[in-house]
Amino acid sequence: MTARHAVISGASIAGLSAAWWLRHTGWDVTVVERAPAFRDGGQNVDVRGVAREVLDRMGLVDAVRAVNTTETGTVLVDRDGRVTTELPSDGPDGATAELEVLRGDFARVVLDDLPDGVQFVYGETIQDVEDGAASVVPDRVTITTSAGRVLHADLLVIAEGVRSRTRDRVFTEDGDVDERDLGVTMVFGTIPRIPSDDDRWRWYTAVGGRQVHLRPDPYGTTRAILAHAGVDDLVGLDRAAMLAKLRDRYADAGWQTERVLDGFADSDDVYLDELTQIRMPRWQRGRVCVIGDAAWCVTPMGGGGASLALTSGYVLAASLQAVDRGDALTQADLDRAFVSFDEWLRPLVDQIQGIPKGIVHFAYPQTRLGLAARRVADRVLMSKLFAPVTAKLTRVADTDRPLPEVSVVRS
Ligand SMILES: Cc1cc2nc3c(=O)[nH]c(=O)nc-3n(C[C@H](O)[C@H](O)[C@H](O)COP(=O)(O)OP(=O)(O)OC[C@H]3O[C@@H](n4cnc5c(N)ncnc54)[C@H](O)[C@@H]3O)c2cc1C
């Protein structure tokens, strides 16, 4: 068989899943990562639906379970910390899923299990992509990195997350990338754990479109999020100015807000994100494709992003293997592979991205009346009568369709 070479940009869940599966199906793989070393850290994510089966096929369920966040359930609390509602977390896909893990720990489990021979280039980004007629080598995509490294590949896989620059460099036509701002800003950070922190995700909603989240991690610290809707004036501020604005915004919010703000002031991993959905009508152009959050960011409002990222690496390798006859991979072969990739994955993405309009207003009430209505709705939704409806809300990345088959040729 002619050797195939994939360059993958981004060493997180999607990129490493693609590296794992492509290497196991006979590809030479080079991973380019912007960060100077593998990026640990990150917030709580979970493995849901069909991603559990992908993880099982990788033999990594126990490894992920071993680094689980220790979270056992999810509760909504009031201003005094009293539990007002308990969200169902009894099945594999409850509000707290069976497999909860920090993003960095999840990616590291895959990294540590990569087969031999995956090459890593840290601290560089892709500066130039020459494909099709522009490529200096026929039937190859030519990639130049920020350090001037030139790579020739059969395929470039962009897995750079929601703010992907290489995606924006390659998919440049009108309508290629639709970025939808959901109007929610989240500020994340790790703060010291205190004795009253328990093993549940505690979720507090205050008027003014504000939320506070506290979740356990396996390192004896607590992961905190301050989230608000309606105002996006934090981007571009330096750390001190951002924290000062947050202090103003959350001044009268109540519950443990002061503690979180104090914790953020001393934390070295505070970062913010404005929730943005990415919608792309096609995920391939020539010998370049885009997967994971870079292709279809569903945001934490939709859920299931980590599951889709993991699954996409598997489906990519399966789709490519199905068209592979052993000779050089032609553009027509790749086009057929991407039809299958798209057909298999897009329904899962659409299902999550189709979150109802108005969900932000419901989740982030501005007024006392809105908050009271939200509490009533929470109780109704958690009642036995509505249990089947509620269960569907957290059942994402799920399908009755079987995964396409992959045969591992290199273990
Ligand atoms: C607070 C929070 C909670 C979440 N909760 C959940 C959840 O409960 N369940 C769930 O499934 N998902 C959740 N998610 C989403 C999940 O984290 C993402 O969907 C998932 O990490 C996407 O993986 P990815 O590999 O596509 O991208 P990312 O994890 O964003 O990784 C992108 C990688 O590319 C690198 N990179 C970026 N630009 C470049 C470049 N130009 N060149 C080279 N490398 C580059 C980055 O350094 C990074 O390593 C949550 C996210 C957040 C923020």
JSON list of N, CA, C and O in Angstrom, two decimals, residues 106-149:
[
{"chain": "A", "resi": 106, "resn": "PHE", "atom": "N", "xyz": [-8.82, 14.10, 29.55]},
{"chain": "A", "resi": 106, "resn": "PHE", "atom": "CA", "xyz": [-9.39, 13.27, 28.49]},
{"chain": "A", "resi": 106, "resn": "PHE", "atom": "C", "xyz": [-8.39, 13.20, 27.32]},
{"chain": "A", "resi": 106, "resn": "PHE", "atom": "O", "xyz": [-8.02, 12.11, 26.84]},
{"chain": "A", "resi": 107, "resn": "ALA", "atom": "N", "xyz": [-7.91, 14.37, 26.91]},
{"chain": "A", "resi": 107, "resn": "ALA", "atom": "CA", "xyz": [-6.97, 14.41, 25.78]},
{"chain": "A", "resi": 107, "resn": "ALA", "atom": "C", "xyz": [-5.69, 13.65, 26.13]},
{"chain": "A", "resi": 107, "resn": "ALA", "atom": "O", "xyz": [-5.12, 12.94, 25.31]},
{"chain": "A", "resi": 108, "resn": "ARG", "atom": "N", "xyz": [-5.25, 13.77, 27.39]},
{"chain": "A", "resi": 108, "resn": "ARG", "atom": "CA", "xyz": [-4.00, 13.09, 27.78]},
{"chain": "A", "resi": 108, "resn": "ARG", "atom": "C", "xyz": [-4.16, 11.57, 27.74]},
{"chain": "A", "resi": 108, "resn": "ARG", "atom": "O", "xyz": [-3.23, 10.85, 27.38]},
{"chain": "A", "resi": 109, "resn": "VAL", "atom": "N", "xyz": [-5.34, 11.08, 28.11]},
{"chain": "A", "resi": 109, "resn": "VAL", "atom": "CA", "xyz": [-5.56, 9.62, 28.04]},
{"chain": "A", "resi": 109, "resn": "VAL", "atom": "C", "xyz": [-5.33, 9.14, 26.60]},
{"chain": "A", "resi": 109, "resn": "VAL", "atom": "O", "xyz": [-4.69, 8.12, 26.36]},
{"chain": "A", "resi": 110, "resn": "VAL", "atom": "N", "xyz": [-5.84, 9.90, 25.63]},
{"chain": "A", "resi": 110, "resn": "VAL", "atom": "CA", "xyz": [-5.67, 9.50, 24.22]},
{"chain": "A", "resi": 110, "resn": "VAL", "atom": "C", "xyz": [-4.19, 9.66, 23.82]},
{"chain": "A", "resi": 110, "resn": "VAL", "atom": "O", "xyz": [-3.60, 8.78, 23.20]},
{"chain": "A", "resi": 111, "resn": "LEU", "atom": "N", "xyz": [-3.59, 10.79, 24.22]},
{"chain": "A", "resi": 111, "resn": "LEU", "atom": "CA", "xyz": [-2.18, 11.05, 23.91]},
{"chain": "A", "resi": 111, "resn": "LEU", "atom": "C", "xyz": [-1.30, 9.90, 24.39]},
{"chain": "A", "resi": 111, "resn": "LEU", "atom": "O", "xyz": [-0.44, 9.38, 23.66]},
{"chain": "A", "resi": 112, "resn": "ASP", "atom": "N", "xyz": [-1.51, 9.49, 25.66]},
{"chain": "A", "resi": 112, "resn": "ASP", "atom": "CA", "xyz": [-0.65, 8.45, 26.26]},
{"chain": "A", "resi": 112, "resn": "ASP", "atom": "C", "xyz": [-0.83, 7.09, 25.60]},
{"chain": "A", "resi": 112, "resn": "ASP", "atom": "O", "xyz": [-0.02, 6.20, 25.79]},
{"chain": "A", "resi": 113, "resn": "ASP", "atom": "N", "xyz": [-1.92, 6.92, 24.87]},
{"chain": "A", "resi": 113, "resn": "ASP", "atom": "CA", "xyz": [-2.19, 5.62, 24.25]},
{"chain": "A", "resi": 113, "resn": "ASP", "atom": "C", "xyz": [-1.93, 5.62, 22.74]},
{"chain": "A", "resi": 113, "resn": "ASP", "atom": "O", "xyz": [-2.27, 4.67, 22.05]},
{"chain": "A", "resi": 114, "resn": "LEU", "atom": "N", "xyz": [-1.36, 6.71, 22.22]},
{"chain": "A", "resi": 114, "resn": "LEU", "atom": "CA", "xyz": [-1.12, 6.75, 20.77]},
{"chain": "A", "resi": 114, "resn": "LEU", "atom": "C", "xyz": [-0.14, 5.65, 20.38]},
{"chain": "A", "resi": 114, "resn": "LEU", "atom": "O", "xyz": [0.83, 5.40, 21.10]},
{"chain": "A", "resi": 115, "resn": "PRO", "atom": "N", "xyz": [-0.37, 5.01, 19.25]},
{"chain": "A", "resi": 115, "resn": "PRO", "atom": "CA", "xyz": [0.62, 4.03, 18.80]},
{"chain": "A", "resi": 115, "resn": "PRO", "atom": "C", "xyz": [1.93, 4.73, 18.42]},
{"chain": "A", "resi": 115, "resn": "PRO", "atom": "O", "xyz": [1.95, 5.94, 18.19]},
{"chain": "A", "resi": 116, "resn": "ASP", "atom": "N", "xyz": [3.02, 3.95, 18.36]},
{"chain": "A", "resi": 116, "resn": "ASP", "atom": "CA", "xyz": [4.32, 4.54, 18.01]},
{"chain": "A", "resi": 116, "resn": "ASP", "atom": "C", "xyz": [4.25, 5.23, 16.66]},
{"chain": "A", "resi": 116, "resn": "ASP", "atom": "O", "xyz": [3.50, 4.81, 15.78]},
{"chain": "A", "resi": 117, "resn": "GLY", "atom": "N", "xyz": [5.07, 6.24, 16.51]},
{"chain": "A", "resi": 117, "resn": "GLY", "atom": "CA", "xyz": [5.27, 6.80, 15.18]},
{"chain": "A", "resi": 117, "resn": "GLY", "atom": "C", "xyz": [4.49, 8.06, 14.89]},
{"chain": "A", "resi": 117, "resn": "GLY", "atom": "O", "xyz": [4.68, 8.65, 13.83]},
{"chain": "A", "resi": 118, "resn": "VAL", "atom": "N", "xyz": [3.63, 8.51, 15.82]},
{"chain": "A", "resi": 118, "resn": "VAL", "atom": "CA", "xyz": [2.95, 9.80, 15.57]},
{"chain": "A", "resi": 118, "resn": "VAL", "atom": "C", "xyz": [3.97, 10.91, 15.91]},
{"chain": "A", "resi": 118, "resn": "VAL", "atom": "O", "xyz": [4.53, 10.93, 17.01]},
{"chain": "A", "resi": 119, "resn": "GLN", "atom": "N", "xyz": [4.22, 11.77, 14.95]},
{"chain": "A", "resi": 119, "resn": "GLN", "atom": "CA", "xyz": [5.20, 12.85, 15.15]},
{"chain": "A", "resi": 119, "resn": "GLN", "atom": "C", "xyz": [4.50, 14.09, 15.69]},
{"chain": "A", "resi": 119, "resn": "GLN", "atom": "O", "xyz": [3.39, 14.41, 15.25]},
{"chain": "A", "resi": 120, "resn": "PHE", "atom": "N", "xyz": [5.14, 14.79, 16.63]},
{"chain": "A", "resi": 120, "resn": "PHE", "atom": "CA", "xyz": [4.55, 16.03, 17.17]},
{"chain": "A", "resi": 120, "resn": "PHE", "atom": "C", "xyz": [5.45, 17.23, 16.87]},
{"chain": "A", "resi": 120, "resn": "PHE", "atom": "O", "xyz": [6.67, 17.14, 17.00]},
{"chain": "A", "resi": 121, "resn": "VAL", "atom": "N", "xyz": [4.82, 18.31, 16.49]},
{"chain": "A", "resi": 121, "resn": "VAL", "atom": "CA", "xyz": [5.52, 19.59, 16.31]},
{"chain": "A", "resi": 121, "resn": "VAL", "atom": "C", "xyz": [4.81, 20.58, 17.22]},
{"chain": "A", "resi": 121, "resn": "VAL", "atom": "O", "xyz": [3.69, 21.00, 16.94]},
{"chain": "A", "resi": 122, "resn": "TYR", "atom": "N", "xyz": [5.43, 20.92, 18.35]},
{"chain": "A", "resi": 122, "resn": "TYR", "atom": "CA", "xyz": [4.81, 21.86, 19.29]},
{"chain": "A", "resi": 122, "resn": "TYR", "atom": "C", "xyz": [5.33, 23.27, 19.03]},
{"chain": "A", "resi": 122, "resn": "TYR", "atom": "O", "xyz": [6.43, 23.47, 18.53]},
{"chain": "A", "resi": 123, "resn": "GLY", "atom": "N", "xyz": [4.52, 24.23, 19.41]},
{"chain": "A", "resi": 123, "resn": "GLY", "atom": "CA", "xyz": [4.96, 25.63, 19.36]},
{"chain": "A", "resi": 123, "resn": "GLY", "atom": "C", "xyz": [4.97, 26.21, 17.96]},
{"chain": "A", "resi": 123, "resn": "GLY", "atom": "O", "xyz": [5.59, 27.25, 17.73]},
{"chain": "A", "resi": 124, "resn": "GLU", "atom": "N", "xyz": [4.28, 25.56, 17.03]},
{"chain": "A", "resi": 124, "resn": "GLU", "atom": "CA", "xyz": [4.21, 26.11, 15.66]},
{"chain": "A", "resi": 124, "resn": "GLU", "atom": "C", "xyz": [2.75, 26.12, 15.21]},
{"chain": "A", "resi": 124, "resn": "GLU", "atom": "O", "xyz": [1.91, 25.38, 15.72]},
{"chain": "A", "resi": 125, "resn": "THR", "atom": "N", "xyz": [2.47, 26.98, 14.25]},
{"chain": "A", "resi": 125, "resn": "THR", "atom": "CA", "xyz": [1.12, 27.02, 13.65]},
{"chain": "A", "resi": 125, "resn": "THR", "atom": "C", "xyz": [1.28, 26.96, 12.14]},
{"chain": "A", "resi": 125, "resn": "THR", "atom": "O", "xyz": [2.38, 27.15, 11.60]},
{"chain": "A", "resi": 126, "resn": "ILE", "atom": "N", "xyz": [0.16, 26.70, 11.48]},
{"chain": "A", "resi": 126, "resn": "ILE", "atom": "CA", "xyz": [0.21, 26.63, 10.02]},
{"chain": "A", "resi": 126, "resn": "ILE", "atom": "C", "xyz": [0.08, 28.04, 9.45]},
{"chain": "A", "resi": 126, "resn": "ILE", "atom": "O", "xyz": [-0.86, 28.76, 9.79]},
{"chain": "A", "resi": 127, "resn": "GLN", "atom": "N", "xyz": [1.02, 28.40, 8.62]},
{"chain": "A", "resi": 127, "resn": "GLN", "atom": "CA", "xyz": [1.03, 29.75, 8.04]},
{"chain": "A", "resi": 127, "resn": "GLN", "atom": "C", "xyz": [0.53, 29.74, 6.60]},
{"chain": "A", "resi": 127, "resn": "GLN", "atom": "O", "xyz": [0.05, 30.75, 6.10]},
{"chain": "A", "resi": 128, "resn": "ASP", "atom": "N", "xyz": [0.72, 28.62, 5.92]},
{"chain": "A", "resi": 128, "resn": "ASP", "atom": "CA", "xyz": [0.36, 28.60, 4.51]},
{"chain": "A", "resi": 128, "resn": "ASP", "atom": "C", "xyz": [-0.09, 27.21, 4.11]},
{"chain": "A", "resi": 128, "resn": "ASP", "atom": "O", "xyz": [0.49, 26.21, 4.56]},
{"chain": "A", "resi": 129, "resn": "VAL", "atom": "N", "xyz": [-1.13, 27.15, 3.29]},
{"chain": "A", "resi": 129, "resn": "VAL", "atom": "CA", "xyz": [-1.65, 25.86, 2.80]},
{"chain": "A", "resi": 129, "resn": "VAL", "atom": "C", "xyz": [-1.78, 25.99, 1.29]},
{"chain": "A", "resi": 129, "resn": "VAL", "atom": "O", "xyz": [-2.48, 26.87, 0.79]},
{"chain": "A", "resi": 130, "resn": "GLU", "atom": "N", "xyz": [-1.07, 25.12, 0.56]},
{"chain": "A", "resi": 130, "resn": "GLU", "atom": "CA", "xyz": [-1.20, 25.12, -0.90]},
{"chain": "A", "resi": 130, "resn": "GLU", "atom": "C", "xyz": [-1.81, 23.79, -1.31]},
{"chain": "A", "resi": 130, "resn": "GLU", "atom": "O", "xyz": [-1.25, 22.72, -1.04]},
{"chain": "A", "resi": 131, "resn": "ASP", "atom": "N", "xyz": [-2.95, 23.89, -1.95]},
{"chain": "A", "resi": 131, "resn": "ASP", "atom": "CA", "xyz": [-3.69, 22.67, -2.27]},
{"chain": "A", "resi": 131, "resn": "ASP", "atom": "C", "xyz": [-4.12, 22.73, -3.73]},
{"chain": "A", "resi": 131, "resn": "ASP", "atom": "O", "xyz": [-4.16, 23.80, -4.33]},
{"chain": "A", "resi": 132, "resn": "GLY", "atom": "N", "xyz": [-4.48, 21.57, -4.28]},
{"chain": "A", "resi": 132, "resn": "GLY", "atom": "CA", "xyz": [-4.96, 21.52, -5.66]},
{"chain": "A", "resi": 132, "resn": "GLY", "atom": "C", "xyz": [-3.89, 22.03, -6.62]},
{"chain": "A", "resi": 132, "resn": "GLY", "atom": "O", "xyz": [-2.70, 21.70, -6.47]},
{"chain": "A", "resi": 133, "resn": "ALA", "atom": "N", "xyz": [-4.30, 22.87, -7.56]},
{"chain": "A", "resi": 133, "resn": "ALA", "atom": "CA", "xyz": [-3.37, 23.35, -8.58]},
{"chain": "A", "resi": 133, "resn": "ALA", "atom": "C", "xyz": [-2.23, 24.14, -7.95]},
{"chain": "A", "resi": 133, "resn": "ALA", "atom": "O", "xyz": [-1.13, 24.23, -8.51]},
{"chain": "A", "resi": 134, "resn": "ALA", "atom": "N", "xyz": [-2.48, 24.74, -6.77]},
{"chain": "A", "resi": 134, "resn": "ALA", "atom": "CA", "xyz": [-1.45, 25.58, -6.14]},
{"chain": "A", "resi": 134, "resn": "ALA", "atom": "C", "xyz": [-0.35, 24.76, -5.47]},
{"chain": "A", "resi": 134, "resn": "ALA", "atom": "O", "xyz": [0.72, 25.29, -5.15]},
{"chain": "A", "resi": 135, "resn": "SER", "atom": "N", "xyz": [-0.59, 23.46, -5.24]},
{"chain": "A", "resi": 135, "resn": "SER", "atom": "CA", "xyz": [0.39, 22.67, -4.51]},
{"chain": "A", "resi": 135, "resn": "SER", "atom": "C", "xyz": [1.62, 22.41, -5.36]},
{"chain": "A", "resi": 135, "resn": "SER", "atom": "O", "xyz": [1.50, 22.09, -6.54]},
{"chain": "A", "resi": 136, "resn": "VAL", "atom": "N", "xyz": [2.79, 22.53, -4.73]},
{"chain": "A", "resi": 136, "resn": "VAL", "atom": "CA", "xyz": [4.02, 22.32, -5.51]},
{"chain": "A", "resi": 136, "resn": "VAL", "atom": "C", "xyz": [4.23, 20.83, -5.83]},
{"chain": "A", "resi": 136, "resn": "VAL", "atom": "O", "xyz": [4.94, 20.50, -6.76]},
{"chain": "A", "resi": 137, "resn": "VAL", "atom": "N", "xyz": [3.61, 19.95, -5.07]},
{"chain": "A", "resi": 137, "resn": "VAL", "atom": "CA", "xyz": [3.70, 18.51, -5.36]},
{"chain": "A", "resi": 137, "resn": "VAL", "atom": "C", "xyz": [2.31, 18.04, -5.80]},
{"chain": "A", "resi": 137, "resn": "VAL", "atom": "O", "xyz": [1.34, 18.24, -5.07]},
{"chain": "A", "resi": 138, "resn": "PRO", "atom": "N", "xyz": [2.19, 17.43, -6.98]},
{"chain": "A", "resi": 138, "resn": "PRO", "atom": "CA", "xyz": [0.87, 17.03, -7.45]},
{"chain": "A", "resi": 138, "resn": "PRO", "atom": "C", "xyz": [0.21, 16.05, -6.48]},
{"chain": "A", "resi": 138, "resn": "PRO", "atom": "O", "xyz": [0.87, 15.22, -5.88]},
{"chain": "A", "resi": 139, "resn": "ASP", "atom": "N", "xyz": [-1.10, 16.16, -6.33]},
{"chain": "A", "resi": 139, "resn": "ASP", "atom": "CA", "xyz": [-1.90, 15.28, -5.47]},
{"chain": "A", "resi": 139, "resn": "ASP", "atom": "C", "xyz": [-1.46, 15.28, -4.01]},
{"chain": "A", "resi": 139, "resn": "ASP", "atom": "O", "xyz": [-1.60, 14.28, -3.31]},
{"chain": "A", "resi": 140, "resn": "ARG", "atom": "N", "xyz": [-0.88, 16.35, -3.56]},
{"chain": "A", "resi": 140, "resn": "ARG", "atom": "CA", "xyz": [-0.53, 16.50, -2.14]},
{"chain": "A", "resi": 140, "resn": "ARG", "atom": "C", "xyz": [-0.90, 17.91, -1.72]},
{"chain": "A", "resi": 140, "resn": "ARG", "atom": "O", "xyz": [-0.93, 18.83, -2.54]},
{"chain": "A", "resi": 141, "resn": "VAL", "atom": "N", "xyz": [-1.19, 18.07, -0.43]},
{"chain": "A", "resi": 141, "resn": "VAL", "atom": "CA", "xyz": [-1.36, 19.42, 0.09]},
{"chain": "A", "resi": 141, "resn": "VAL", "atom": "C", "xyz": [-0.02, 19.80, 0.74]},
{"chain": "A", "resi": 141, "resn": "VAL", "atom": "O", "xyz": [0.60, 18.99, 1.42]},
{"chain": "A", "resi": 142, "resn": "THR", "atom": "N", "xyz": [0.41, 21.02, 0.47]},
{"chain": "A", "resi": 142, "resn": "THR", "atom": "CA", "xyz": [1.70, 21.47, 0.99]},
{"chain": "A", "resi": 142, "resn": "THR", "atom": "C", "xyz": [1.45, 22.49, 2.10]},
{"chain": "A", "resi": 142, "resn": "THR", "atom": "O", "xyz": [0.72, 23.47, 1.92]},
{"chain": "A", "resi": 143, "resn": "ILE", "atom": "N", "xyz": [2.05, 22.20, 3.25]},
{"chain": "A", "resi": 143, "resn": "ILE", "atom": "CA", "xyz": [1.76, 23.00, 4.46]},
{"chain": "A", "resi": 143, "resn": "ILE", "atom": "C", "xyz": [3.07, 23.62, 4.93]},
{"chain": "A", "resi": 143, "resn": "ILE", "atom": "O", "xyz": [4.08, 22.93, 5.06]},
{"chain": "A", "resi": 144, "resn": "THR", "atom": "N", "xyz": [3.04, 24.91, 5.19]},
{"chain": "A", "resi": 144, "resn": "THR", "atom": "CA", "xyz": [4.24, 25.57, 5.75]},
{"chain": "A", "resi": 144, "resn": "THR", "atom": "C", "xyz": [3.88, 26.11, 7.13]},
{"chain": "A", "resi": 144, "resn": "THR", "atom": "O", "xyz": [2.85, 26.76, 7.31]},
{"chain": "A", "resi": 145, "resn": "THR", "atom": "N", "xyz": [4.73, 25.81, 8.10]},
{"chain": "A", "resi": 145, "resn": "THR", "atom": "CA", "xyz": [4.44, 26.25, 9.47]},
{"chain": "A", "resi": 145, "resn": "THR", "atom": "C", "xyz": [5.15, 27.57, 9.76]},
{"chain": "A", "resi": 145, "resn": "THR", "atom": "O", "xyz": [5.98, 28.04, 8.98]},
{"chain": "A", "resi": 146, "resn": "SER", "atom": "N", "xyz": [4.80, 28.11, 10.94]},
{"chain": "A", "resi": 146, "resn": "SER", "atom": "CA", "xyz": [5.37, 29.40, 11.35]},
{"chain": "A", "resi": 146, "resn": "SER", "atom": "C", "xyz": [6.89, 29.35, 11.48]},
{"chain": "A", "resi": 146, "resn": "SER", "atom": "O", "xyz": [7.55, 30.38, 11.39]},
{"chain": "A", "resi": 147, "resn": "ALA", "atom": "N", "xyz": [7.46, 28.15, 11.66]},
{"chain": "A", "resi": 147, "resn": "ALA", "atom": "CA", "xyz": [8.92, 28.05, 11.75]},
{"chain": "A", "resi": 147, "resn": "ALA", "atom": "C", "xyz": [9.53, 27.76, 10.39]},
{"chain": "A", "resi": 147, "resn": "ALA", "atom": "O", "xyz": [10.73, 27.46, 10.30]},
{"chain": "A", "resi": 148, "resn": "GLY", "atom": "N", "xyz": [8.72, 27.79, 9.33]},
{"chain": "A", "resi": 148, "resn": "GLY", "atom": "CA", "xyz": [9.25, 27.56, 7.99]},
{"chain": "A", "resi": 148, "resn": "GLY", "atom": "C", "xyz": [9.35, 26.08, 7.62]},
{"chain": "A", "resi": 148, "resn": "GLY", "atom": "O", "xyz": [9.89, 25.73, 6.57]},
{"chain": "A", "resi": 149, "resn": "ARG", "atom": "N", "xyz": [8.81, 25.22, 8.47]},
{"chain": "A", "resi": 149, "resn": "ARG", "atom": "CA", "xyz": [8.82, 23.77, 8.19]},
{"chain": "A", "resi": 149, "resn": "ARG", "atom": "C", "xyz": [7.84, 23.49, 7.05]},
{"chain": "A", "resi": 149, "resn": "ARG", "atom": "O", "xyz": [6.71, 23.96, 7.09]}
]
